[in-house]
Amino acid sequence: MKNFKISILLMIIIVSQPVLSQIAKDGKKAACCVMSDKGAEKENCTQKGSMSPDIPLLNQYGESVNFQDLIKEKVVALNFIFTSCKTICPPMGANFAQLKKIMSKRVENSELVMLTISIDPTTDTPERLLEWSNKFEAGSGWTLLTGEKKNVNTVLKELEVYTALKEEHAPIILLGKGGENKWIRANGLAEPKELAKTLNTFFDSPTLGQNNIKEKKEEAFNRDENYFTNVELINQHGDTMRLYTDLMKDKVVIINPFFSECKGVCPLMSSNLEKIQEYLGDRLGNDVHIISMTVDYKTDQEEVLKTYAEAYNARDGWYFVTGKKENIEFALKKLGKNVTTREGHDSIFLIGNLNTKLWKKVNGLASVNDIIAQVDSVVNDQID
Amino acid sequence: MKKKLLSYLFFLFFVCTAAKKTTVSRIDQELTYQQKIGKRIYTKGIGGTNIKIMAEMSGVQVPATIMPCVNCHRADGRGNPEGGIVPSNITWAELTKSYGGERLDSQKRPPYTKQSLRKVITTGIDPAGNHLNTAMPKYNMSMEDINNLIEYIKILDSDKDAGLTNSRIELGIVLPEKRTTAYNKNSTVKKLVNAYCMAINSTGGIYNRNIIPHFFEVDELQNKQDFFMILGFNDKRITENIKHKNIPTLLSFSSKKASKGLQNPYTFYTYPSLTAQSLSLVDFSKQKKIAKKGTKATILYYNDPIRKEIAEEIAKYYFKHFKKHPNAISITSENIIENVKNAQIQSNEPIYFIGPSGLGNQLLLTLDNLNKSAYVLIPGSLSGIDIFTMPETFKDKVFIGYPTWISEQTNEGLQAYEELAKNYNLDHKWRRDQLDMLSMLFTTEECLKRIGRNLSRDKFIKTMENFFEYSNGISPSITYNLNKRVGNSNVYIIGFDTAEKKMELITTVHSKEQ
């Protein structure tokens, strides 16, 4: 009995831990910047204010550099490695070198900076980083960073990629615009072609991933329907749903890619969504839609989706959608979720408010509390 | 009881005969040509045909040298999980189990055949038709190479490094002297190593493997490669002679600046290099305010290659610190008095003495006669002085830097030596060399014990890289990591108390290899 009490107590402590750390993070006003678009601006933590301005690091030639200076006003691709990492880092390095090749024009014009930060700065001397990067024969325009452990850790923490054990670091790549601290987290092992597409969105100014500009709001309204179109999809009940009018119009939407046979990240995303569904309560279906789009329309026909949806207790308002090959592929493409192989999909939730045009990209594998905070900020967004 | 005694005797015999032989027959099981090429593909990504092996992943093609199988599946085939990616166990038994296997994402597959294995390596599709996780690259190589690779995967599990069998670890010991010199240092060291091996083998060896020593001179090293690892004193030509053989090597110290793990992952040192030891004396001069900016200094060196180079290093380093070029003078027993007189040395100036030990006292006498009581700083591993006959005026003026000191030796450490000395009738001379060798043997033993039965050279290196403040009772505590290959960087500055007639530790200086 006594044991039981203790373990309950323990559980409470353990459970409350992340909540506490969440508060601490928000207090610092750093977390709000990451992954958010408009939110960042609203909470007044864009630009340098949010990140320590001077973090001295060393590049692979042993020269002192300042992290903020490196990324200021540039589009940035940023990944994390350590040189004694054998399994995932060489592939990440090769991918990064390829990404650089695809984006070579941008790199040459200094519009895009390619950065790699060592997560084992104690071991990774500049010399080691240089040797490591030489293997990939990527040429100039790729900066690898190390430095004093505390400085490197500051950067890693502010980018929210810090792990205590270096062996546990996930193959993450951050894509974003320097100085704005809005990072998209992507899988560092994803196809460089796909990563390049995402990077290009920072240059091309499409609807997604952009702050809305007040004057253009009216026009943007119609643009959405034009952009997303009413392509027909099919949900888990076999109903036909039009992408814009039935699924998105006037709603807040949470969109993720998945496929039913995916045993890696999908179950994690789906169980996060199940908890978000619970949190949303009545708002789901009325104000909010969750849209899980399959990247494997062949396997995921309505019957399969139905079973899958039931496994996560999906209620009305959480739609698992498939469709004719050309339709679902079109829809995925419009949302930036198209892939060449089903395994290549990302684990990013697109959260959008169709009324205010605020869109955020949120790591679907983050802790539920973090995601809910982001959902809230989109739901509560107002036209100003 | 009798049986035990008998087997012990047998051991002794065995060890002694093995130790006597100078040439070693190839001990590990011979790989076939195909398996050898397969092993090179597995560990280095280099094949046996002129079709370059390429690895493809997420649409990117890179040379397989960047991603050889060993990176992810490890030398033993059991997989090296990282960041949530779990490479499969690809030992032959695992791949061909009759009831099939299950991978990371619990996808099931039937047992592999040679054909389906070729397919999975080149296309990433397993015999059940499933696509492997994208973290497993697809390899493009010639048919011949893929067959070689599979021949190697078949024996992956039983393949051991050279010098290693289920019952023996072959240890190469590089002797400190040329056979032609007659100080008997070699035979003293040999006796110690044999004693140590007999002692440890008589209690079952290390994880049931006997340690078998083989002795040779550095020049004989080039055509030897069948040792699991090598121990030696100074790296003079050792590292050069075994370059590219990938044999773990533990040495006392290097003469030039010690290499870092990046340049040479295979060599470890107990102590700082001779250069670093010598430069520490310059650091000490600064600490002790013997020299400051502009202070004149003299370097007296014996003109052999090692000492000359160190004299040059000291001169450079001294200039860097004090902006004054020291006066470097080479000396011999014939010209020392003459040269010291002509050097215009003044009292309280520093002299860095790297001449032969025999000339140390001659130097002090000469200075004393000239009435110049300069500071004399001596790297103890290269040079020396006899304290008992030292002139009184040099009390507090002579300092020797050693890479270790008695304060670092524990009772257990010394006792272990004394016990060997008693039980095996070891020589009394060359005590420092014996202790240095014993220290290396202890460090090796510790590393082998930490690894356990499942031993490989690769694991030896990795385990050494995790040594943190390990104390073997003889040397100062040892720390290695991926970059650091010098176990302990301290230099112990020893001064003399002429009244008490004993040496005392003045301070320690953290030496720098860079």
mmCIF file with all atom_site columns, C-alpha atoms in Angstrom, chain A residues 236-237 241 247 252 254 277 280 283-286 288-292 314-320:
data_model
loop_
_atom_site.group_PDB
_atom_site.id
_atom_site.type_symbol
_atom_site.label_atom_id
_atom_site.label_alt_id
_atom_site.label_comp_id
_atom_site.label_asym_id
_atom_site.label_entity_id
_atom_site.label_seq_id
_atom_site.pdbx_PDB_ins_code
_atom_site.Cartn_x
_atom_site.Cartn_y
_atom_site.Cartn_z
_atom_site.occupancy
_atom_site.B_iso_or_equiv
_atom_site.pdbx_formal_charge
_atom_site.auth_seq_id
_atom_site.auth_comp_id
_atom_site.auth_asym_id
_atom_site.auth_atom_id
_atom_site.pdbx_PDB_model_num
ATOM 1  C CA . GLN A 1 236 ? -12.680 6.949  -43.788 1.00 0.00 ? 236 GLN A CA 1
ATOM 2  C CA . HIS A 1 237 ? -16.481 6.747  -43.989 1.00 0.00 ? 237 HIS A CA 1
ATOM 3  C CA . MET A 1 241 ? -14.990 15.705 -49.350 1.00 0.00 ? 241 MET A CA 1
ATOM 4  C CA . LEU A 1 247 ? -12.351 20.310 -45.252 1.00 0.00 ? 247 LEU A CA 1
ATOM 5  C CA . VAL A 1 252 ? -8.672  25.840 -38.171 1.00 0.00 ? 252 VAL A CA 1
ATOM 6  C CA . ILE A 1 254 ? -4.361  20.464 -38.427 1.00 0.00 ? 254 ILE A CA 1
ATOM 7  C CA . GLN A 1 277 ? -8.689  15.643 -30.251 1.00 0.00 ? 277 GLN A CA 1
ATOM 8  C CA . LEU A 1 280 ? -10.285 20.165 -28.453 1.00 0.00 ? 280 LEU A CA 1
ATOM 9  C CA . ARG A 1 283 ? -14.441 22.473 -31.059 1.00 0.00 ? 283 ARG A CA 1
ATOM 10 C CA . LEU A 1 284 ? -13.444 19.508 -33.177 1.00 0.00 ? 284 LEU A CA 1
ATOM 11 C CA . GLY A 1 285 ? -15.791 19.324 -36.132 1.00 0.00 ? 285 GLY A CA 1
ATOM 12 C CA . ASN A 1 286 ? -17.205 22.774 -35.488 1.00 0.00 ? 286 ASN A CA 1
ATOM 13 C CA . VAL A 1 288 ? -11.336 22.665 -36.041 1.00 0.00 ? 288 VAL A CA 1
ATOM 14 C CA . HIS A 1 289 ? -10.648 19.837 -38.472 1.00 0.00 ? 289 HIS A CA 1
ATOM 15 C CA . ILE A 1 290 ? -7.867  17.356 -38.175 1.00 0.00 ? 290 ILE A CA 1
ATOM 16 C CA . ILE A 1 291 ? -6.906  16.046 -41.603 1.00 0.00 ? 291 ILE A CA 1
ATOM 17 C CA . SER A 1 292 ? -4.605  13.046 -41.850 1.00 0.00 ? 292 SER A CA 1
ATOM 18 C CA . ALA A 1 314 ? -11.228 9.374  -34.182 1.00 0.00 ? 314 ALA A CA 1
ATOM 19 C CA . ARG A 1 315 ? -14.449 11.381 -33.820 1.00 0.00 ? 315 ARG A CA 1
ATOM 20 C CA . ASP A 1 316 ? -16.291 13.487 -36.351 1.00 0.00 ? 316 ASP A CA 1
ATOM 21 C CA . GLY A 1 317 ? -14.013 16.247 -37.485 1.00 0.00 ? 317 GLY A CA 1
ATOM 22 C CA . TRP A 1 318 ? -10.898 14.088 -37.666 1.00 0.00 ? 318 TRP A CA 1
ATOM 23 C CA . TYR A 1 319 ? -10.705 12.958 -41.250 1.00 0.00 ? 319 TYR A CA 1
ATOM 24 C CA . PHE A 1 320 ? -8.416  10.360 -42.712 1.00 0.00 ? 320 PHE A CA 1
#
